[in-house]
CSV table of N, CA, C and O in Angstrom, one decimal:
chain,number,residue,atom,x,y,z
A,1,MET,N,150.5,51.4,-18.6
A,1,MET,CA,148.9,52.0,-18.3
A,1,MET,C,148.5,52.6,-19.6
A,1,MET,O,146.9,51.7,-19.4
A,2,ALA,N,149.2,53.3,-20.4
A,2,ALA,CA,148.6,53.8,-21.3
A,2,ALA,C,148.0,53.1,-22.1
A,2,ALA,O,146.7,53.3,-22.8
A,3,LYS,N,148.9,51.9,-22.4
A,3,LYS,CA,149.0,51.6,-23.8
A,3,LYS,C,147.5,50.3,-23.5
A,3,LYS,O,146.8,50.2,-23.7
A,4,ALA,N,147.1,49.5,-22.3
A,4,ALA,CA,146.0,48.5,-21.8
A,4,ALA,C,145.1,49.9,-22.2
A,4,ALA,O,143.8,49.0,-22.7
A,5,VAL,N,144.5,50.9,-21.6
A,5,VAL,CA,143.7,51.6,-22.1
A,5,VAL,C,143.2,52.2,-23.4
A,5,VAL,O,142.4,52.1,-23.5
A,6,LYS,N,144.4,52.4,-24.0
A,6,LYS,CA,144.1,52.2,-26.1
A,6,LYS,C,143.3,51.3,-26.4
A,6,LYS,O,142.5,50.9,-27.4
A,7,LYS,N,144.3,49.9,-25.4
A,7,LYS,CA,143.5,48.3,-26.2
A,7,LYS,C,142.2,48.1,-26.1
A,7,LYS,O,141.3,48.0,-27.0
A,8,ALA,N,141.9,49.0,-24.4
A,8,ALA,CA,140.2,48.5,-23.7
A,8,ALA,C,139.3,49.1,-25.4
A,8,ALA,O,138.5,48.8,-25.1
A,9,ALA,N,140.2,49.9,-25.4
A,9,ALA,CA,139.3,51.2,-26.0
A,9,ALA,C,139.0,51.1,-27.6
A,9,ALA,O,137.9,51.3,-27.9
A,10,LYS,N,140.0,50.8,-28.3
A,10,LYS,CA,140.3,49.4,-29.6
A,10,LYS,C,138.7,48.5,-29.6
A,10,LYS,O,138.4,48.6,-30.7
A,11,LYS,N,138.9,47.8,-28.8
A,11,LYS,CA,138.5,46.5,-28.2
A,11,LYS,C,136.9,46.7,-27.7
A,11,LYS,O,135.4,46.6,-28.8
A,12,ALA,N,136.6,47.7,-27.1
A,12,ALA,CA,135.1,48.2,-27.1
A,12,ALA,C,134.7,49.2,-28.1
A,12,ALA,O,133.2,48.9,-28.7
A,13,ALA,N,134.9,49.5,-28.9
A,13,ALA,CA,134.1,50.4,-30.3
A,13,ALA,C,133.9,49.6,-32.0
A,13,ALA,O,132.7,49.9,-31.6
A,14,PRO,N,134.2,48.2,-31.5
A,14,PRO,CA,133.6,47.5,-33.1
A,14,PRO,C,132.3,46.9,-32.4
A,14,PRO,O,131.6,46.8,-33.6
A,15,LYS,N,132.6,47.2,-31.0
A,15,LYS,CA,131.4,46.0,-30.2
A,15,LYS,C,129.9,47.4,-30.9
A,15,LYS,O,129.0,47.0,-31.0
A,16,LYS,N,129.9,49.1,-30.2
A,16,LYS,CA,129.0,49.9,-30.2
A,16,LYS,C,129.7,49.8,-31.9
A,16,LYS,O,127.7,49.6,-32.3
A,17,ALA,N,130.0,49.8,-32.9
A,17,ALA,CA,129.9,50.1,-33.6
A,17,ALA,C,128.8,48.6,-35.0
A,17,ALA,O,127.9,49.0,-35.3
A,18,ALA,N,128.9,47.7,-34.5
A,18,ALA,CA,128.4,46.7,-34.4
A,18,ALA,C,126.8,46.5,-33.7
A,18,ALA,O,125.8,45.8,-34.8
A,19,LYS,N,126.7,47.0,-33.0
A,19,LYS,CA,126.0,47.0,-32.0
A,19,LYS,C,124.7,47.9,-32.8
A,19,LYS,O,123.3,47.9,-33.2
A,20,LYS,N,125.3,49.3,-33.2
A,20,LYS,CA,124.7,50.6,-34.1
A,20,LYS,C,124.2,49.8,-35.5
A,20,LYS,O,123.4,50.1,-35.7
A,21,ALA,N,125.0,48.3,-36.0
A,21,ALA,CA,124.7,48.3,-37.2
A,21,ALA,C,123.3,47.2,-37.2
A,21,ALA,O,122.6,47.5,-38.6
A,22,ALA,N,122.9,46.9,-36.2
A,22,ALA,CA,121.7,46.2,-36.0
A,22,ALA,C,121.0,46.5,-36.7
A,22,ALA,O,119.7,46.1,-37.4
A,23,PRO,N,120.6,47.6,-35.8
A,23,PRO,CA,119.0,48.6,-35.7
A,23,PRO,C,118.3,48.6,-37.0
A,23,PRO,O,117.3,48.6,-37.2
A,24,LYS,N,119.8,48.8,-37.5
A,24,LYS,CA,118.8,49.2,-39.1
A,24,LYS,C,118.6,48.7,-39.7
A,24,LYS,O,118.4,47.2,-40.2
A,25,LYS,N,116.9,48.0,-40.7
A,25,LYS,CA,117.0,47.8,-41.8
A,25,LYS,C,116.5,48.5,-42.7
A,25,LYS,O,116.1,49.2,-43.3
A,26,LYS,N,116.5,46.8,-43.9
A,26,LYS,CA,116.7,47.5,-45.1
A,26,LYS,C,115.0,47.6,-45.4
A,26,LYS,O,114.5,46.4,-44.8
A,27,ALA,N,114.2,48.1,-46.4
A,27,ALA,CA,113.0,48.7,-46.9
A,27,ALA,C,113.0,46.7,-47.3
A,27,ALA,O,113.7,46.5,-47.8
A,28,ALA,N,112.1,46.1,-46.9
A,28,ALA,CA,111.0,45.1,-47.3
A,28,ALA,C,111.5,44.8,-48.1
A,28,ALA,O,110.6,45.9,-49.9
A,29,LYS,N,111.8,43.5,-49.7
A,29,LYS,CA,111.7,43.9,-50.9
A,29,LYS,C,110.1,42.5,-51.2
A,29,LYS,O,110.0,42.7,-50.1
A,30,LYS,N,110.2,43.3,-52.6
A,30,LYS,CA,108.6,42.7,-52.8
A,30,LYS,C,109.4,41.3,-53.2
A,30,LYS,O,110.2,41.2,-53.8
A,31,ALA,N,108.1,40.8,-53.0
A,31,ALA,CA,108.8,39.1,-53.3
A,31,ALA,C,107.7,38.6,-54.8
A,31,ALA,O,107.8,39.6,-55.8
A,32,ALA,N,109.5,38.2,-55.9
A,32,ALA,CA,108.6,37.5,-56.6
A,32,ALA,C,108.1,36.9,-57.1
A,32,ALA,O,107.5,36.0,-56.6
A,33,PRO,N,107.5,37.5,-58.4
A,33,PRO,CA,105.9,36.1,-58.4
A,33,PRO,C,106.5,35.2,-58.6
A,33,PRO,O,107.8,34.7,-59.8
A,34,LYS,N,105.9,33.9,-58.0
A,34,LYS,CA,106.7,33.1,-57.8
A,34,LYS,C,106.5,32.1,-59.6
A,34,LYS,O,104.9,32.1,-59.9
A,35,LYS,N,106.5,31.0,-60.1
A,35,LYS,CA,106.4,30.6,-61.4
A,35,LYS,C,105.8,29.6,-60.7
A,35,LYS,O,105.8,28.7,-59.6
A,36,ALA,N,105.4,28.9,-61.6
A,36,ALA,CA,104.5,28.1,-61.5
A,36,ALA,C,105.4,26.4,-61.4
A,36,ALA,O,106.6,26.6,-61.8
A,37,ALA,N,105.0,25.4,-60.0
A,37,ALA,CA,105.4,25.1,-60.0
A,37,ALA,C,105.2,23.3,-60.6
A,37,ALA,O,104.2,22.9,-61.3
A,38,LYS,N,106.3,22.8,-61.1
A,38,LYS,CA,106.4,21.8,-62.4
A,38,LYS,C,105.6,20.6,-61.8
A,38,LYS,O,106.4,20.0,-60.8
A,39,LYS,N,105.4,20.2,-62.7
A,39,LYS,CA,104.2,18.4,-61.9
A,39,LYS,C,105.2,17.6,-62.6
A,39,LYS,O,105.7,17.8,-63.1
A,40,LYS,N,105.5,17.1,-61.2
A,40,LYS,CA,106.5,15.6,-61.2
A,40,LYS,C,105.7,14.5,-61.1
A,40,LYS,O,104.6,14.2,-60.8
A,41,SER,N,106.3,13.1,-62.2
A,41,SER,CA,105.9,12.1,-62.5
A,41,SER,C,105.3,12.0,-61.1
A,41,SER,O,106.4,11.5,-60.3
A,42,ALA,N,104.4,10.6,-61.1
A,42,ALA,CA,104.0,9.6,-60.1
A,42,ALA,C,105.7,8.8,-59.6
A,42,ALA,O,106.4,8.6,-60.2
A,43,ARG,N,105.7,8.8,-58.6
A,43,ARG,CA,106.9,7.8,-58.1
A,43,ARG,C,106.7,6.5,-58.2
A,43,ARG,O,105.6,6.2,-57.6
A,44,LYS,N,107.0,5.9,-59.2
A,44,LYS,CA,107.3,4.4,-59.5
A,44,LYS,C,107.9,3.8,-58.4
A,44,LYS,O,108.9,3.6,-58.5
A,45,PRO,N,107.3,2.3,-57.8
A,45,PRO,CA,108.3,1.2,-56.9
A,45,PRO,C,109.3,0.4,-57.7
A,45,PRO,O,108.5,0.4,-59.2
A,46,ASN,N,109.7,0.5,-57.1
A,46,ASN,CA,111.1,-0.7,-58.1
A,46,ASN,C,110.2,-2.8,-58.3
A,46,ASN,O,109.9,-2.9,-57.6
A,47,ALA,N,111.0,-2.7,-59.8
A,47,ALA,CA,109.7,-3.5,-60.0
A,47,ALA,C,110.3,-5.2,-59.2
A,47,ALA,O,109.6,-5.9,-59.0
A,48,ALA,N,111.3,-5.1,-58.7
A,48,ALA,CA,112.2,-6.3,-58.6
A,48,ALA,C,110.9,-6.5,-56.8
A,48,ALA,O,111.1,-7.9,-55.9
A,49,PHE,N,111.1,-5.2,-56.1
A,49,PHE,CA,110.0,-5.0,-54.9
A,49,PHE,C,108.8,-5.5,-54.9
A,49,PHE,O,108.1,-6.4,-54.4
A,50,MET,N,107.9,-5.4,-57.0
A,50,MET,CA,106.3,-6.1,-56.6
A,50,MET,C,106.1,-7.0,-56.9
A,50,MET,O,104.9,-7.7,-57.2
A,51,ILE,N,107.5,-8.1,-56.9
A,51,ILE,CA,107.1,-8.9,-57.9
A,51,ILE,C,106.6,-9.9,-56.9
A,51,ILE,O,106.9,-10.4,-55.3
A,52,PRO,N,105.6,-10.5,-56.9
A,52,PRO,CA,105.0,-11.5,-55.7
A,52,PRO,C,106.1,-13.4,-55.5
A,52,PRO,O,106.4,-13.6,-56.3
A,53,LEU,N,106.4,-13.8,-54.4
A,53,LEU,CA,107.1,-14.2,-53.9
A,53,LEU,C,106.3,-15.5,-52.8
A,53,LEU,O,105.3,-15.0,-52.0
A,54,THR,N,107.0,-17.1,-53.4
A,54,THR,CA,106.0,-17.5,-52.0
A,54,THR,C,106.5,-18.1,-51.0
A,54,THR,O,108.1,-18.0,-50.9
A,55,ALA,N,106.3,-17.9,-49.9
A,55,ALA,CA,106.5,-18.1,-48.7
A,55,ALA,C,106.9,-19.4,-48.2
A,55,ALA,O,106.1,-20.1,-48.5
A,56,SER,N,107.8,-19.7,-47.5
A,56,SER,CA,108.1,-21.1,-46.9
A,56,SER,C,106.8,-21.2,-45.9
A,56,SER,O,105.8,-20.5,-45.7
A,57,PRO,N,106.8,-22.6,-45.4
A,57,PRO,CA,105.8,-23.4,-44.4
A,57,PRO,C,106.5,-22.5,-43.7
A,57,PRO,O,105.3,-22.1,-42.4
A,58,ALA,N,107.2,-22.5,-42.5
A,58,ALA,CA,107.5,-21.7,-41.6
A,58,ALA,C,106.7,-19.9,-41.2
A,58,ALA,O,106.2,-19.2,-40.5
A,59,LEU,N,107.1,-19.4,-42.3
A,59,LEU,CA,106.9,-17.7,-42.9
A,59,LEU,C,105.4,-18.3,-43.2
A,59,LEU,O,104.9,-17.0,-43.0
A,60,ALA,N,104.8,-19.4,-44.0
A,60,ALA,CA,103.2,-19.3,-44.1
A,60,ALA,C,102.7,-19.1,-43.1
A,60,ALA,O,101.3,-18.3,-42.9
A,61,ASP,N,103.0,-19.4,-42.1
A,61,ASP,CA,102.1,-20.0,-40.7
A,61,ASP,C,102.1,-18.0,-40.1
A,61,ASP,O,100.8,-18.3,-39.2
A,62,VAL,N,102.7,-17.6,-40.6
A,62,VAL,CA,103.1,-15.8,-39.4
A,62,VAL,C,102.1,-15.3,-40.5
A,62,VAL,O,101.4,-14.7,-40.1
A,63,ILE,N,102.0,-15.0,-42.0
A,63,ILE,CA,102.0,-13.9,-42.3
A,63,ILE,C,100.7,-14.7,-43.4
A,63,ILE,O,100.3,-14.4,-44.5
A,64,GLY,N,101.0,-15.5,-43.7
A,64,GLY,CA,99.5,-16.7,-45.1
A,64,GLY,C,100.0,-17.3,-46.2
A,64,GLY,O,101.3,-17.0,-46.1
A,65,SER,N,99.7,-17.9,-46.9
A,65,SER,CA,100.2,-18.8,-47.7
A,65,SER,C,100.6,-18.7,-49.2
A,65,SER,O,101.0,-18.9,-50.0
A,66,LYS,N,99.7,-17.0,-49.7
A,66,LYS,CA,99.0,-16.6,-51.1
A,66,LYS,C,100.7,-15.4,-51.4
A,66,LYS,O,102.0,-15.2,-50.0
A,67,PRO,N,101.0,-16.1,-52.0
A,67,PRO,CA,102.0,-15.0,-52.8
A,67,PRO,C,101.5,-13.2,-52.5
A,67,PRO,O,100.9,-12.5,-52.9
A,68,MET,N,102.8,-12.6,-52.3
A,68,MET,CA,102.7,-11.7,-52.3
A,68,MET,C,104.3,-10.6,-52.1
A,68,MET,O,105.3,-11.3,-51.9
A,69,PRO,N,103.9,-9.6,-52.2
A,69,PRO,CA,105.2,-8.7,-52.7
A,69,PRO,C,106.5,-9.4,-51.4
A,69,PRO,O,105.7,-8.6,-50.8
A,70,ARG,N,107.6,-8.7,-51.4
A,70,ARG,CA,108.9,-8.2,-50.7
A,70,ARG,C,108.3,-7.2,-49.5
A,70,ARG,O,108.1,-7.9,-48.2
A,71,THR,N,107.7,-6.3,-50.1
A,71,THR,CA,107.2,-5.4,-49.5
A,71,THR,C,105.9,-5.8,-48.2
A,71,THR,O,106.1,-5.6,-46.4
A,72,GLU,N,105.6,-6.1,-48.5
A,72,GLU,CA,103.6,-7.0,-48.5
A,72,GLU,C,104.0,-8.4,-47.4
A,72,GLU,O,103.6,-7.8,-45.4
A,73,ILE,N,105.7,-9.0,-47.7
A,73,ILE,CA,106.2,-9.3,-46.5
A,73,ILE,C,106.4,-9.3,-44.7
A,73,ILE,O,105.6,-9.7,-44.4
A,74,ILE,N,107.2,-8.0,-45.3
A,74,ILE,CA,107.4,-7.0,-44.1
A,74,ILE,C,107.1,-6.8,-42.7
A,74,ILE,O,106.3,-7.0,-41.9
A,75,LYS,N,106.0,-6.6,-44.3
A,75,LYS,CA,104.4,-5.5,-43.0
A,75,LYS,C,103.4,-6.4,-42.4
A,75,LYS,O,103.3,-6.0,-41.3
A,76,LYS,N,103.3,-7.5,-43.1
A,76,LYS,CA,102.5,-8.3,-42.8
A,76,LYS,C,103.8,-8.9,-40.8
A,76,LYS,O,103.1,-9.4,-39.9
A,77,ILE,N,104.5,-9.4,-41.5
A,77,ILE,CA,105.4,-9.8,-40.2
A,77,ILE,C,105.9,-8.5,-38.7
A,77,ILE,O,105.7,-9.4,-37.5
A,78,TRP,N,105.5,-7.9,-39.5
A,78,TRP,CA,105.6,-6.7,-38.5
A,78,TRP,C,104.2,-6.0,-38.2
A,78,TRP,O,103.8,-6.2,-36.4
A,79,ASP,N,103.1,-6.7,-38.7
A,79,ASP,CA,102.2,-6.5,-38.0
A,79,ASP,C,101.9,-8.0,-36.6
A,79,ASP,O,101.0,-7.5,-36.2
A,80,TYR,N,102.2,-8.5,-37.4
A,80,TYR,CA,102.0,-10.3,-36.1
A,80,TYR,C,102.6,-10.1,-35.3
A,80,TYR,O,102.9,-9.7,-33.5
A,81,ILE,N,103.9,-9.4,-35.4
A,81,ILE,CA,104.8,-8.7,-34.3
A,81,ILE,C,104.2,-7.7,-33.4
A,81,ILE,O,104.4,-7.8,-32.0
A,82,LYS,N,103.4,-7.0,-33.7
A,82,LYS,CA,102.7,-6.1,-32.8
A,82,LYS,C,101.8,-6.0,-32.6
A,82,LYS,O,101.1,-5.8,-31.1
A,83,LYS,N,101.2,-7.0,-33.2
A,83,LYS,CA,99.9,-7.7,-32.8
A,83,LYS,C,100.0,-8.8,-31.3
A,83,LYS,O,99.0,-8.0,-30.2
A,84,ASN,N,100.6,-8.9,-30.9
A,84,ASN,CA,101.1,-10.2,-30.3
A,84,ASN,C,102.0,-9.7,-29.5
A,84,ASN,O,102.3,-10.0,-28.4
A,85,GLY,N,102.7,-8.4,-29.3
A,85,GLY,CA,103.4,-7.0,-28.5
A,85,GLY,C,105.0,-8.0,-28.2
A,85,GLY,O,105.9,-8.2,-27.2
A,86,LEU,N,105.6,-8.9,-29.1
A,86,LEU,CA,107.2,-9.8,-28.9
A,86,LEU,C,108.2,-8.4,-29.5
A,86,LEU,O,109.0,-9.0,-29.4
A,87,GLN,N,107.9,-6.7,-29.9
A,87,GLN,CA,109.1,-6.2,-29.8
A,87,GLN,C,109.8,-6.1,-28.0
A,87,GLN,O,108.6,-5.8,-27.2
A,88,ASP,N,110.9,-6.1,-28.0
A,88,ASP,CA,111.2,-6.0,-26.7
A,88,ASP,C,111.4,-4.5,-26.3
A,88,ASP,O,110.8,-3.6,-26.2
A,89,LYS,N,111.0,-4.2,-24.9
A,89,LYS,CA,110.0,-3.7,-23.8
A,89,LYS,C,111.3,-2.5,-23.4
A,89,LYS,O,111.5,-1.3,-23.6
A,90,LYS,N,112.4,-3.0,-23.2
A,90,LYS,CA,114.1,-1.5,-23.1
A,90,LYS,C,114.6,-1.9,-24.8
A,90,LYS,O,114.8,-0.8,-24.6
A,91,ASN,N,115.2,-2.8,-25.2
A,91,ASN,CA,115.5,-2.3,-26.5
A,91,ASN,C,114.8,-2.6,-27.3
A,91,ASN,O,114.1,-3.4,-27.7
A,92,ARG,N,113.9,-1.9,-27.5
A,92,ARG,CA,112.4,-1.8,-29.0
A,92,ARG,C,113.4,-2.1,-30.2
A,92,ARG,O,113.0,-2.6,-31.1
A,93,ARG,N,115.0,-2.4,-31.0
A,93,ARG,CA,114.7,-2.9,-31.8
A,93,ARG,C,114.9,-4.0,-31.6
A,93,ARG,O,115.2,-4.8,-32.7
A,94,MET,N,114.7,-5.4,-30.2
A,94,MET,CA,114.7,-6.3,-30.7
A,94,MET,C,113.5,-7.3,-30.4
A,94,MET,O,112.3,-6.2,-30.2
A,95,ILE,N,113.0,-8.0,-31.9
A,95,ILE,CA,112.3,-9.1,-31.7
A,95,ILE,C,111.6,-10.1,-31.1
A,95,ILE,O,113.2,-10.9,-31.0
A,96,ASN,N,111.4,-10.4,-30.0
A,96,ASN,CA,111.2,-11.8,-29.8
A,96,ASN,C,110.5,-12.4,-29.7
A,96,ASN,O,109.4,-11.7,-30.2
A,97,ALA,N,110.9,-13.6,-30.1
A,97,ALA,CA,110.5,-15.1,-30.6
A,97,ALA,C,108.9,-15.8,-29.7
A,97,ALA,O,110.1,-16.3,-29.3
A,98,ASP,N,108.5,-15.9,-30.6
A,98,ASP,CA,107.0,-16.7,-29.8
A,98,ASP,C,107.5,-18.3,-30.8
A,98,ASP,O,108.3,-18.2,-31.0
A,99,ALA,N,106.2,-19.4,-30.5
A,99,ALA,CA,106.8,-20.5,-31.2
A,99,ALA,C,106.8,-20.2,-32.4
A,99,ALA,O,107.6,-20.9,-33.1
A,100,LYS,N,105.7,-19.5,-33.0
A,100,LYS,CA,106.5,-19.3,-34.8
A,100,LYS,C,107.3,-18.5,-35.4
A,100,LYS,O,107.8,-19.0,-36.1
A,101,LEU,N,107.3,-18.3,-34.7
A,101,LEU,CA,108.5,-16.7,-35.0
A,101,LEU,C,110.5,-17.6,-34.6
A,101,LEU,O,111.0,-17.0,-35.7
A,102,LYS,N,109.9,-18.4,-33.7
A,102,LYS,CA,111.7,-18.9,-34.2
A,102,LYS,C,111.8,-19.9,-34.4
A,102,LYS,O,113.0,-20.3,-34.9
A,103,THR,N,110.8,-20.7,-35.0
A,103,THR,CA,111.0,-21.9,-36.3
A,103,THR,C,111.4,-20.6,-37.1
A,103,THR,O,112.1,-21.2,-38.6
A,104,LEU,N,111.2,-19.6,-37.8
A,104,LEU,CA,111.5,-18.8,-38.7
A,104,LEU,C,112.6,-17.9,-38.1
A,104,LEU,O,113.1,-18.0,-39.5
A,105,PHE,N,113.5,-17.7,-37.2
A,105,PHE,CA,114.0,-17.0,-37.0
A,105,PHE,C,115.4,-17.9,-36.6
A,105,PHE,O,116.4,-18.0,-36.1
A,106,ALA,N,115.0,-19.9,-37.3
A,106,ALA,CA,116.0,-21.1,-36.3
A,106,ALA,C,116.6,-21.2,-35.5
A,106,ALA,O,117.8,-21.0,-35.0
A,107,GLY,N,116.1,-21.3,-34.5
A,107,GLY,CA,115.8,-21.2,-33.2
A,107,GLY,C,115.8,-20.3,-32.0
A,107,GLY,O,116.3,-20.8,-31.2
A,108,LYS,N,116.3,-19.4,-32.8
A,108,LYS,CA,117.1,-18.0,-32.4
A,108,LYS,C,115.9,-17.3,-30.8
A,108,LYS,O,114.7,-17.6,-31.6
A,109,THR,N,116.1,-17.4,-29.9
A,109,THR,CA,115.2,-16.8,-28.9
A,109,THR,C,114.3,-14.9,-29.3
A,109,THR,O,113.7,-14.6,-29.0
A,110,GLN,N,115.7,-14.1,-29.3
A,110,GLN,CA,115.3,-13.0,-30.1
A,110,GLN,C,116.7,-12.8,-31.4
A,110,GLN,O,117.8,-12.6,-31.1
A,111,VAL,N,115.8,-11.8,-32.5
A,111,VAL,CA,116.5,-11.4,-33.3
A,111,VAL,C,116.9,-10.0,-33.6
A,111,VAL,O,115.9,-8.7,-33.0
A,112,SER,N,117.4,-9.1,-34.1
A,112,SER,CA,117.5,-7.7,-34.5
A,112,SER,C,116.8,-7.7,-35.4
A,112,SER,O,116.5,-8.1,-36.3
A,113,MET,N,115.8,-5.7,-35.6
A,113,MET,CA,114.7,-6.2,-37.0
A,113,MET,C,115.9,-5.4,-37.6
A,113,MET,O,115.1,-5.6,-38.7
A,114,PHE,N,116.7,-5.0,-37.7
A,114,PHE,CA,117.5,-5.1,-39.2
A,114,PHE,C,117.9,-6.7,-39.4
A,114,PHE,O,118.5,-5.9,-40.6
A,115,ASP,N,118.1,-7.9,-39.2
A,115,ASP,CA,118.3,-8.8,-39.4
A,115,ASP,C,116.9,-9.3,-39.7
A,115,ASP,O,117.2,-10.3,-40.6
A,116,LEU,N,116.3,-9.3,-39.9
A,116,LEU,CA,114.5,-9.2,-40.6
A,116,LEU,C,114.8,-9.6,-42.1
A,116,LEU,O,114.1,-10.8,-42.2
A,117,ALA,N,114.8,-8.3,-42.9
A,117,ALA,CA,114.7,-9.1,-43.9
A,117,ALA,C,115.7,-9.5,-44.9
A,117,ALA,O,115.4,-10.4,-45.7
A,118,LYS,N,117.3,-10.1,-43.9
A,118,LYS,CA,117.6,-11.2,-44.6
A,118,LYS,C,116.6,-12.8,-44.0
A,118,LYS,O,117.1,-13.6,-44.7
A,119,ILE,N,116.4,-12.9,-42.6
A,119,ILE,CA,115.8,-13.5,-42.8
A,119,ILE,C,114.9,-14.1,-43.1
A,119,ILE,O,114.0,-14.8,-43.8
A,120,VAL,N,113.3,-13.0,-43.8
A,120,VAL,CA,112.4,-13.3,-44.9
A,120,VAL,C,113.4,-13.8,-46.2
A,120,VAL,O,112.9,-14.8,-47.2
A,121,SER,N,114.1,-12.8,-47.1
A,121,SER,CA,115.2,-13.9,-47.8
A,121,SER,C,115.6,-15.1,-48.0
A,121,SER,O,115.8,-15.5,-49.7
A,122,LYS,N,115.6,-16.1,-46.8
A,122,LYS,CA,115.8,-17.2,-46.1
A,122,LYS,C,114.8,-18.2,-46.7
A,122,LYS,O,114.6,-18.9,-46.9
A,123,HIS,N,113.0,-17.4,-46.3
A,123,HIS,CA,112.2,-18.1,-46.6
A,123,HIS,C,110.7,-17.8,-47.5
A,123,HIS,O,109.9,-17.8,-47.5
A,124,VAL,N,111.7,-17.2,-48.9
A,124,VAL,CA,110.7,-16.5,-49.5
A,124,VAL,C,111.4,-17.3,-51.0
A,124,VAL,O,112.5,-17.5,-50.9
A,125,LYS,N,111.4,-17.2,-51.8
A,125,LYS,CA,110.8,-18.0,-53.5
A,125,LYS,C,110.1,-17.1,-54.5
A,125,LYS,O,109.6,-16.5,-54.5
């Protein structure tokens, strides 16, 4: 019985010490003067993404026939998808095809958004 009381006293003692240590606050240190931030050079886009590509006739129906970079092609496709409400309502990762996109998607009625870049690469030169 005496051992149990001693163990309980030992366990309780560190908790009290920890509680006492918490309220002590050290004097706030003055912040060191900040050094002038280094100017970073403007981020340069990868030249491979900026090369104008010509679209296939199926892709040209959706985005236009003017040559444009791959990044712009993807943006134009997404603009078309959102304008026509072709994103699936329940699973937002899926794109439902209308008549124009069905020819682009090789006859599939639904395509994952992650497959979009792969599909575009087949329709550009």
